[in-house]
Short mmCIF file of N, CA and C in Angstrom, two decimals:
data_model
loop_
_atom_site.label_atom_id
_atom_site.label_comp_id
_atom_site.label_asym_id
_atom_site.label_seq_id
_atom_site.Cartn_x
_atom_site.Cartn_y
_atom_site.Cartn_z
N UNK M 5 136.30 140.74 126.72
CA UNK M 5 135.62 140.31 127.93
C UNK M 5 135.53 138.77 127.92
N UNK M 6 135.42 138.21 129.09
CA UNK M 6 135.27 136.77 129.21
C UNK M 6 133.80 136.41 129.33
N UNK M 7 133.38 135.44 128.53
CA UNK M 7 132.00 134.99 128.52
C UNK M 7 131.98 133.48 128.68
N UNK M 8 131.17 133.00 129.60
CA UNK M 8 131.04 131.57 129.80
C UNK M 8 130.17 130.98 128.70
N UNK M 9 130.59 129.86 128.14
CA UNK M 9 129.81 129.20 127.10
C UNK M 9 128.57 128.63 127.69
N UNK M 10 127.61 128.39 126.83
CA UNK M 10 126.33 127.78 127.23
C UNK M 10 126.34 126.28 126.98
N UNK M 11 125.57 125.55 127.72
CA UNK M 11 125.46 124.09 127.54
C UNK M 11 124.43 123.80 126.47
N UNK M 12 124.60 122.68 125.80
CA UNK M 12 123.63 122.19 124.82
C UNK M 12 123.05 120.90 125.40
N UNK M 13 121.75 120.88 125.61
CA UNK M 13 121.08 119.70 126.14
C UNK M 13 120.13 119.22 125.04
N UNK M 14 120.24 117.94 124.71
CA UNK M 14 119.36 117.35 123.71
C UNK M 14 118.55 116.27 124.42
N UNK M 15 117.24 116.39 124.33
CA UNK M 15 116.34 115.40 124.93
C UNK M 15 115.44 114.80 123.86
N UNK M 16 115.28 113.50 123.94
CA UNK M 16 114.30 112.83 123.06
C UNK M 16 112.94 112.92 123.72
N UNK M 17 111.93 112.68 122.93
CA UNK M 17 110.56 112.70 123.49
C UNK M 17 110.38 111.57 124.47
N UNK M 18 109.66 111.84 125.56
CA UNK M 18 109.43 110.85 126.61
C UNK M 18 108.21 110.01 126.21
N UNK M 19 108.35 108.70 126.30
CA UNK M 19 107.24 107.80 126.01
C UNK M 19 106.24 107.82 127.17
N UNK M 20 105.05 107.32 126.90
CA UNK M 20 104.02 107.26 127.96
C UNK M 20 103.67 105.79 128.18
N UNK M 21 103.22 105.49 129.37
CA UNK M 21 102.85 104.10 129.70
C UNK M 21 104.06 103.20 129.55
N UNK M 22 103.95 102.16 128.73
CA UNK M 22 105.08 101.26 128.51
C UNK M 22 105.89 101.65 127.27
N UNK M 23 105.53 102.77 126.68
CA UNK M 23 106.26 103.24 125.47
C UNK M 23 107.63 103.72 125.80
N UNK M 24 108.57 103.48 124.90
CA UNK M 24 109.95 103.91 125.09
C UNK M 24 110.11 105.36 124.68
N UNK M 25 111.20 105.98 125.22
CA UNK M 25 111.49 107.32 124.79
C UNK M 25 111.95 107.33 123.36
N UNK M 26 111.93 108.50 122.75
CA UNK M 26 112.35 108.64 121.36
C UNK M 26 113.83 108.51 121.21
N UNK M 27 114.28 108.40 119.98
CA UNK M 27 115.70 108.26 119.66
C UNK M 27 116.31 109.65 119.41
N UNK M 28 117.61 109.78 119.61
CA UNK M 28 118.34 111.01 119.29
C UNK M 28 119.27 110.61 118.14
N UNK M 29 119.18 111.30 117.02
CA UNK M 29 119.97 110.99 115.83
C UNK M 29 120.71 112.25 115.40
N UNK M 30 122.03 112.18 115.28
CA UNK M 30 122.82 113.28 114.76
C UNK M 30 123.21 112.96 113.32
N UNK M 31 122.83 113.84 112.40
CA UNK M 31 123.10 113.59 111.00
C UNK M 31 123.87 114.75 110.39
N UNK M 32 124.63 114.44 109.35
CA UNK M 32 125.32 115.46 108.56
C UNK M 32 124.31 116.00 107.55
N UNK M 33 124.18 117.32 107.49
CA UNK M 33 123.26 117.93 106.55
C UNK M 33 123.97 118.26 105.26
N UNK M 34 123.33 117.87 104.15
CA UNK M 34 123.91 118.15 102.82
C UNK M 34 123.76 119.64 102.50
N UNK M 35 124.49 120.08 101.51
CA UNK M 35 124.51 121.51 101.18
C UNK M 35 123.13 122.05 100.76
N UNK M 36 122.19 121.17 100.34
CA UNK M 36 120.87 121.63 99.99
C UNK M 36 119.94 121.71 101.19
N UNK M 37 120.49 121.44 102.38
CA UNK M 37 119.68 121.55 103.60
C UNK M 37 118.99 120.26 104.00
N UNK M 38 119.08 119.19 103.20
CA UNK M 38 118.46 117.92 103.52
C UNK M 38 119.47 116.98 104.15
N UNK M 39 119.00 115.95 104.78
CA UNK M 39 119.89 114.96 105.38
C UNK M 39 119.87 113.65 104.61
N UNK M 40 119.27 113.62 103.45
CA UNK M 40 119.21 112.40 102.66
C UNK M 40 117.92 111.67 102.94
N UNK M 41 117.78 110.46 102.39
CA UNK M 41 116.54 109.70 102.57
C UNK M 41 116.36 109.31 103.99
N UNK M 42 115.13 109.08 104.40
CA UNK M 42 114.81 108.76 105.80
C UNK M 42 115.36 107.40 106.23
N UNK M 43 115.63 106.50 105.29
CA UNK M 43 116.11 105.19 105.68
C UNK M 43 117.63 105.03 105.53
N UNK M 44 118.31 106.00 104.97
CA UNK M 44 119.73 105.89 104.77
C UNK M 44 120.51 106.26 106.02
N UNK M 45 121.56 105.51 106.33
CA UNK M 45 122.41 105.83 107.46
C UNK M 45 123.72 106.44 106.98
N UNK M 46 123.86 106.70 105.70
CA UNK M 46 125.11 107.21 105.13
C UNK M 46 125.50 108.54 105.75
N UNK M 47 124.52 109.37 106.09
CA UNK M 47 124.80 110.68 106.63
C UNK M 47 124.62 110.73 108.16
N UNK M 48 124.23 109.60 108.77
CA UNK M 48 124.02 109.56 110.22
C UNK M 48 125.34 109.38 110.94
N UNK M 49 125.62 110.26 111.89
CA UNK M 49 126.87 110.14 112.68
C UNK M 49 126.67 109.26 113.91
N UNK M 50 125.67 109.60 114.71
CA UNK M 50 125.42 108.88 115.95
C UNK M 50 123.93 108.68 116.11
N UNK M 51 123.54 107.49 116.54
CA UNK M 51 122.14 107.21 116.86
C UNK M 51 122.11 106.72 118.29
N UNK M 52 121.33 107.41 119.12
CA UNK M 52 121.10 106.97 120.51
C UNK M 52 119.69 106.50 120.62
N UNK M 53 119.50 105.20 120.85
CA UNK M 53 118.20 104.57 120.82
C UNK M 53 117.66 104.44 122.24
N UNK M 54 116.50 105.04 122.48
CA UNK M 54 115.91 104.98 123.81
C UNK M 54 115.41 103.61 124.17
N UNK M 55 114.83 102.88 123.20
CA UNK M 55 114.23 101.59 123.50
C UNK M 55 115.25 100.58 123.95
N UNK M 56 116.42 100.51 123.31
CA UNK M 56 117.44 99.50 123.67
C UNK M 56 118.59 100.08 124.47
N UNK M 57 118.53 101.38 124.71
CA UNK M 57 119.57 102.10 125.48
C UNK M 57 120.95 101.87 124.87
N UNK M 58 121.07 101.96 123.55
CA UNK M 58 122.32 101.77 122.87
C UNK M 58 122.70 103.03 122.11
N UNK M 59 123.99 103.23 121.94
CA UNK M 59 124.52 104.31 121.12
C UNK M 59 125.32 103.70 120.00
N UNK M 60 124.97 104.02 118.78
CA UNK M 60 125.66 103.48 117.62
C UNK M 60 126.41 104.59 116.92
N UNK M 61 127.72 104.39 116.74
CA UNK M 61 128.56 105.33 116.01
C UNK M 61 128.66 104.81 114.59
N UNK M 62 128.17 105.59 113.63
CA UNK M 62 128.20 105.15 112.24
C UNK M 62 129.43 105.68 111.53
N UNK M 63 130.29 106.35 112.24
CA UNK M 63 131.56 106.86 111.71
C UNK M 63 132.63 106.56 112.72
N UNK M 64 133.90 106.69 112.31
CA UNK M 64 135.00 106.48 113.23
C UNK M 64 134.95 107.49 114.39
N UNK M 65 135.40 107.04 115.55
CA UNK M 65 135.52 107.91 116.71
C UNK M 65 137.03 108.08 116.96
N UNK M 66 137.53 109.28 116.94
CA UNK M 66 138.98 109.54 117.16
C UNK M 66 139.15 110.15 118.53
N UNK M 67 140.01 109.50 119.32
CA UNK M 67 140.31 110.02 120.67
C UNK M 67 141.69 110.68 120.57
N UNK M 68 141.74 111.96 120.67
CA UNK M 68 142.99 112.70 120.58
C UNK M 68 143.81 112.54 121.88
N UNK M 69 145.13 112.61 121.70
CA UNK M 69 146.03 112.57 122.87
C UNK M 69 145.84 111.33 123.71
N UNK M 70 145.68 111.50 125.00
CA UNK M 70 145.51 110.36 125.89
C UNK M 70 144.09 110.26 126.41
N UNK M 71 143.10 110.73 125.62
CA UNK M 71 141.70 110.62 126.01
C UNK M 71 141.34 109.15 126.17
N UNK M 72 140.43 108.85 127.08
CA UNK M 72 140.09 107.47 127.39
C UNK M 72 138.65 107.13 127.02
N UNK M 73 138.42 105.90 126.66
CA UNK M 73 137.07 105.36 126.50
C UNK M 73 136.87 104.51 127.74
N UNK M 74 136.06 104.99 128.68
CA UNK M 74 135.90 104.34 129.99
C UNK M 74 134.63 103.46 130.00
N UNK M 75 134.72 102.40 130.81
CA UNK M 75 133.59 101.48 130.99
C UNK M 75 133.32 101.34 132.49
N UNK M 76 132.12 101.58 132.93
CA UNK M 76 131.68 101.39 134.31
C UNK M 76 132.27 102.36 135.31
N UNK M 77 133.62 102.48 135.36
CA UNK M 77 134.28 103.39 136.30
C UNK M 77 135.64 103.81 135.72
N UNK M 78 136.41 104.58 136.47
CA UNK M 78 137.67 105.08 135.98
C UNK M 78 138.78 104.04 135.96
N UNK M 79 138.53 102.83 136.49
CA UNK M 79 139.57 101.80 136.51
C UNK M 79 139.48 100.84 135.34
N UNK M 80 138.58 101.08 134.42
CA UNK M 80 138.36 100.14 133.30
C UNK M 80 138.26 100.99 132.00
N UNK M 81 139.30 100.99 131.20
CA UNK M 81 139.31 101.87 130.02
C UNK M 81 140.27 101.42 128.95
N UNK M 82 140.10 101.97 127.78
CA UNK M 82 141.02 101.78 126.63
C UNK M 82 141.52 103.18 126.26
N UNK M 83 142.81 103.29 126.03
CA UNK M 83 143.37 104.56 125.60
C UNK M 83 144.74 104.33 124.93
N UNK M 84 145.32 105.37 124.41
CA UNK M 84 146.64 105.28 123.81
C UNK M 84 147.60 106.14 124.62
N UNK M 85 148.58 105.48 125.22
CA UNK M 85 149.55 106.23 126.05
C UNK M 85 150.68 106.80 125.19
N UNK M 86 150.70 106.47 123.91
CA UNK M 86 151.72 106.99 123.01
C UNK M 86 151.42 106.54 121.58
N UNK M 87 152.10 107.16 120.62
CA UNK M 87 151.88 106.81 119.24
C UNK M 87 152.18 105.34 119.00
N UNK M 88 151.22 104.62 118.42
CA UNK M 88 151.42 103.20 118.14
C UNK M 88 151.18 102.28 119.32
N UNK M 89 150.71 102.79 120.45
CA UNK M 89 150.48 101.98 121.65
C UNK M 89 149.00 102.03 122.03
N UNK M 90 148.38 100.87 122.16
CA UNK M 90 146.98 100.79 122.65
C UNK M 90 147.00 100.12 124.01
N UNK M 91 146.51 100.79 125.01
CA UNK M 91 146.47 100.24 126.37
C UNK M 91 145.07 99.81 126.71
N UNK M 92 144.92 98.60 127.20
CA UNK M 92 143.66 98.11 127.75
C UNK M 92 143.88 97.99 129.24
N UNK M 93 143.22 98.80 130.03
CA UNK M 93 143.44 98.88 131.46
C UNK M 93 142.22 98.32 132.23
N UNK M 94 142.51 97.45 133.18
CA UNK M 94 141.46 96.89 134.02
C UNK M 94 141.98 96.84 135.45
N UNK M 95 141.09 97.19 136.40
CA UNK M 95 141.53 97.12 137.79
C UNK M 95 141.52 95.69 138.33
N UNK M 96 141.02 94.75 137.58
CA UNK M 96 141.09 93.34 137.98
C UNK M 96 141.49 92.43 136.82
N UNK M 97 140.59 92.14 135.90
CA UNK M 97 140.83 91.12 134.86
C UNK M 97 140.51 91.66 133.49
N UNK M 98 141.38 91.31 132.50
CA UNK M 98 141.05 91.53 131.10
C UNK M 98 140.72 90.17 130.54
N UNK M 99 139.48 90.00 130.07
CA UNK M 99 139.05 88.73 129.51
C UNK M 99 138.86 88.85 128.01
N UNK M 100 139.51 88.01 127.25
CA UNK M 100 139.40 88.00 125.79
C UNK M 100 138.77 86.68 125.45
N UNK M 101 137.58 86.73 124.86
CA UNK M 101 136.81 85.51 124.58
C UNK M 101 136.63 85.34 123.08
N UNK M 102 136.77 84.14 122.62
CA UNK M 102 136.56 83.81 121.21
C UNK M 102 137.18 82.47 120.93
N UNK M 103 136.74 81.82 119.83
CA UNK M 103 137.27 80.53 119.49
C UNK M 103 138.77 80.59 119.15
N UNK M 104 139.20 81.68 118.51
CA UNK M 104 140.59 81.85 118.15
C UNK M 104 141.05 83.23 118.55
N UNK M 105 142.20 83.33 119.23
CA UNK M 105 142.79 84.62 119.57
C UNK M 105 144.07 84.74 118.76
N UNK M 106 144.20 85.72 117.93
CA UNK M 106 145.34 85.87 117.05
C UNK M 106 146.18 87.03 117.56
N UNK M 107 147.44 86.74 117.92
CA UNK M 107 148.36 87.79 118.35
C UNK M 107 149.39 87.91 117.23
N UNK M 108 149.42 89.03 116.58
CA UNK M 108 150.39 89.26 115.50
C UNK M 108 151.55 90.04 116.10
N UNK M 109 152.62 89.38 116.45
CA UNK M 109 153.75 90.02 117.10
C UNK M 109 154.03 89.34 118.42
N UNK M 110 154.97 89.87 119.17
CA UNK M 110 155.38 89.28 120.44
C UNK M 110 154.34 89.54 121.54
N UNK M 111 154.24 88.62 122.44
CA UNK M 111 153.41 88.76 123.61
C UNK M 111 154.36 88.94 124.81
N UNK M 112 154.46 90.16 125.31
CA UNK M 112 155.42 90.48 126.38
C UNK M 112 154.68 90.69 127.71
N UNK M 113 155.31 90.22 128.78
CA UNK M 113 154.75 90.43 130.12
C UNK M 113 155.61 91.44 130.84
N UNK M 114 155.00 92.29 131.67
CA UNK M 114 155.67 93.34 132.37
C UNK M 114 156.74 92.80 133.30
N UNK M 115 157.75 93.64 133.67
CA UNK M 115 158.86 93.18 134.47
C UNK M 115 158.58 93.10 135.96
N UNK M 116 157.40 93.56 136.41
CA UNK M 116 157.17 93.68 137.85
C UNK M 116 156.42 92.54 138.50
N UNK M 117 156.20 91.45 137.74
CA UNK M 117 155.48 90.34 138.30
C UNK M 117 155.85 89.06 137.57
N UNK M 118 155.63 87.92 138.22
CA UNK M 118 155.75 86.62 137.53
C UNK M 118 154.57 86.51 136.62
N UNK M 119 154.66 85.67 135.59
CA UNK M 119 153.58 85.53 134.66
C UNK M 119 153.32 84.06 134.38
N UNK M 120 152.14 83.74 133.95
CA UNK M 120 151.76 82.39 133.61
C UNK M 120 150.80 82.38 132.44
N UNK M 121 150.94 81.40 131.59
CA UNK M 121 149.93 81.12 130.57
C UNK M 121 149.39 79.76 130.93
N UNK M 122 148.14 79.68 131.26
CA UNK M 122 147.58 78.42 131.74
C UNK M 122 146.12 78.30 131.32
N UNK M 123 145.62 77.09 131.36
CA UNK M 123 144.22 76.81 131.13
C UNK M 123 143.53 76.76 132.48
N UNK M 124 142.41 77.44 132.58
CA UNK M 124 141.63 77.45 133.82
C UNK M 124 141.13 76.03 134.12
N UNK M 125 141.08 75.69 135.41
CA UNK M 125 140.57 74.39 135.81
C UNK M 125 139.19 74.12 135.21
N UNK M 126 138.97 72.87 134.84
CA UNK M 126 137.66 72.48 134.30
C UNK M 126 136.67 72.24 135.43
N UNK M 127 135.44 72.02 135.06
CA UNK M 127 134.39 71.74 136.07
C UNK M 127 134.64 70.38 136.70
N UNK M 128 133.94 70.12 137.80
CA UNK M 128 134.03 68.83 138.48
C UNK M 128 133.71 67.68 137.54
N UNK M 129 134.49 66.63 137.62
CA UNK M 129 134.29 65.41 136.82
C UNK M 129 134.46 65.63 135.31
N UNK M 130 135.22 66.64 134.93
CA UNK M 130 135.49 66.90 133.50
C UNK M 130 137.02 66.85 133.33
N UNK M 131 137.46 66.14 132.31
CA UNK M 131 138.88 65.98 132.07
C UNK M 131 139.52 67.35 131.81
N UNK M 132 140.78 67.53 132.29
CA UNK M 132 141.50 68.79 132.04
C UNK M 132 141.74 68.96 130.55
N UNK M 133 141.88 70.20 130.11
CA UNK M 133 142.06 70.54 128.69
C UNK M 133 143.52 70.55 128.34
N UNK M 134 143.82 70.25 127.06
CA UNK M 134 145.17 70.16 126.55
C UNK M 134 145.66 71.53 126.10
N UNK M 135 146.95 71.79 126.31
CA UNK M 135 147.57 73.00 125.82
C UNK M 135 148.75 72.57 124.90
N UNK M 136 148.82 73.19 123.71
CA UNK M 136 149.85 72.86 122.77
C UNK M 136 150.67 74.09 122.47
N UNK M 137 152.01 73.95 122.54
CA UNK M 137 152.93 75.01 122.10
C UNK M 137 153.66 74.42 120.92
N UNK M 138 153.66 75.14 119.80
CA UNK M 138 154.35 74.60 118.64
C UNK M 138 154.84 75.74 117.74
N UNK M 139 155.85 75.46 116.98
CA UNK M 139 156.32 76.37 115.96
C UNK M 139 155.32 76.37 114.79
N UNK M 140 155.41 77.40 113.95
CA UNK M 140 154.47 77.55 112.84
C UNK M 140 154.71 76.56 111.72
N UNK M 141 153.61 76.20 111.04
CA UNK M 141 153.67 75.34 109.84
C UNK M 141 153.69 76.21 108.60
N UNK M 142 154.37 75.79 107.54
CA UNK M 142 154.26 76.54 106.29
C UNK M 142 152.81 76.46 105.75
N UNK M 143 152.36 77.52 105.13
CA UNK M 143 151.02 77.53 104.56
C UNK M 143 150.94 76.57 103.36
N UNK M 144 149.77 76.05 103.12
CA UNK M 144 149.58 75.15 101.98
C UNK M 144 149.87 75.92 100.69
N UNK M 145 150.35 75.24 99.73
CA UNK M 145 150.63 75.90 98.44
C UNK M 145 151.33 74.94 97.54
N UNK M 146 151.90 75.49 96.47
CA UNK M 146 152.55 74.66 95.45
C UNK M 146 154.01 74.41 95.75
N UNK M 147 154.61 75.10 96.70
CA UNK M 147 156.01 74.91 97.02
C UNK M 147 156.20 73.70 97.94
N UNK M 148 157.30 73.02 97.82
CA UNK M 148 157.60 71.91 98.71
C UNK M 148 158.95 72.14 99.36
N UNK M 149 159.29 71.29 100.29
CA UNK M 149 160.57 71.32 101.00
C UNK M 149 160.79 72.63 101.75
N UNK M 150 159.77 73.07 102.49
CA UNK M 150 159.85 74.28 103.28
C UNK M 150 159.80 73.89 104.75
N UNK M 151 160.78 74.34 105.53
CA UNK M 151 160.90 73.96 106.94
C UNK M 151 159.78 74.58 107.78
N UNK M 152 159.42 73.85 108.84
CA UNK M 152 158.49 74.39 109.82
C UNK M 152 159.23 75.31 110.79
N UNK M 153 158.47 76.07 111.60
CA UNK M 153 159.06 76.98 112.57
C UNK M 153 159.65 76.23 113.75
N UNK M 154 160.65 76.85 114.39
CA UNK M 154 161.33 76.28 115.54
C UNK M 154 160.60 76.65 116.83
N UNK M 155 160.54 75.75 117.77
CA UNK M 155 160.00 76.00 119.07
C UNK M 155 161.17 76.21 120.04
N UNK M 156 161.27 77.37 120.65
CA UNK M 156 162.39 77.66 121.53
C UNK M 156 161.86 77.85 122.95
N UNK M 157 162.36 77.10 123.89
CA UNK M 157 162.08 77.27 125.32
C UNK M 157 163.38 77.76 125.93
N UNK M 158 163.37 78.94 126.54
CA UNK M 158 164.60 79.53 126.99
C UNK M 158 164.41 80.10 128.39
N UNK M 159 165.30 79.76 129.29
CA UNK M 159 165.31 80.35 130.64
C UNK M 159 165.92 81.75 130.57
N UNK M 160 165.66 82.55 131.58
CA UNK M 160 166.18 83.92 131.64
C UNK M 160 167.67 83.95 131.83
N UNK M 161 168.32 85.00 131.28
CA UNK M 161 169.80 85.11 131.37
C UNK M 161 170.14 85.65 132.75
N UNK M 162 171.17 85.02 133.38
CA UNK M 162 171.65 85.49 134.68
C UNK M 162 172.48 86.75 134.52
N UNK M 163 172.79 87.41 135.64
CA UNK M 163 173.59 88.64 135.62
C UNK M 163 174.79 88.42 136.56
N UNK M 164 175.95 88.91 136.09
CA UNK M 164 177.16 88.74 136.91
C UNK M 164 177.46 87.26 137.04
N UNK M 165 177.60 86.78 138.30
CA UNK M 165 177.91 85.37 138.49
C UNK M 165 176.63 84.56 138.67
N UNK M 166 175.48 85.19 138.49
CA UNK M 166 174.22 84.45 138.63
C UNK M 166 173.98 83.50 137.47
N UNK M 167 173.44 82.32 137.79
CA UNK M 167 173.11 81.33 136.75
C UNK M 167 171.92 81.81 135.93
N UNK M 168 171.79 81.29 134.75
CA UNK M 168 170.61 81.49 133.91
C UNK M 168 169.44 80.73 134.51
N UNK M 169 168.25 81.12 134.14
CA UNK M 169 167.06 80.45 134.62
C UNK M 169 166.95 79.01 134.09
N UNK M 170 166.31 78.13 134.87
CA UNK M 170 166.15 76.75 134.50
C UNK M 170 164.93 76.58 133.59
N UNK M 171 164.93 75.46 132.92
CA UNK M 171 163.73 74.98 132.21
C UNK M 171 163.33 73.70 132.92
N UNK M 172 162.13 73.71 133.47
CA UNK M 172 161.69 72.56 134.25
C UNK M 172 160.49 71.90 133.54
N UNK M 173 160.51 70.59 133.46
CA UNK M 173 159.37 69.83 132.97
C UNK M 173 158.81 69.04 134.12
N UNK M 174 157.55 69.24 134.43
CA UNK M 174 156.95 68.57 135.58
C UNK M 174 155.69 67.83 135.14
N UNK M 175 155.45 66.72 135.78
CA UNK M 175 154.20 65.97 135.58
C UNK M 175 153.48 66.00 136.91
N UNK M 176 152.25 66.45 136.89
CA UNK M 176 151.46 66.53 138.11
C UNK M 176 151.07 65.12 138.57
N UNK M 177 151.17 64.89 139.85
CA UNK M 177 150.75 63.63 140.43
C UNK M 177 149.24 63.59 140.54
N UNK M 178 148.67 62.38 140.51
CA UNK M 178 147.21 62.25 140.65
C UNK M 178 146.82 62.72 142.06
N UNK M 179 145.68 63.39 142.14
CA UNK M 179 145.22 63.92 143.43
C UNK M 179 144.61 62.81 144.28
#
């Protein structure tokens, strides 16, 4: 026979006045029926804190297949569309912030649009920022006479009788 499964609802205690609600903690139980010391997080899987409205995963979270980790709505998510591929999807902008952004490997742009790497305009009365493109330097060490990396600027290859793409150097005129 077919039987519908039941739902599991877990509620923390509700605070009173200005008190926050209680936390929900999922822990792994040891074979002796205990969960370990009260202050240890070694056996804690997930902690949902009512006061700060945060969920902390103390173990890895594995998303099978093409399952998504969504943010705010269905247009903003991270998922894997195939083995070895991590997709970051945004319906408007992907912003990566930090003093240094390290890309290990090629940075490829999709074929369906023009692309640009540029520095955003600075605030009023602030000098524009410098952008540097350069080949890699050899790491410091005891070896000498090691060449630096080559910087290659290359236009796109033409097809048939079409010319290859140009490389243009422009200097902006003062406004």
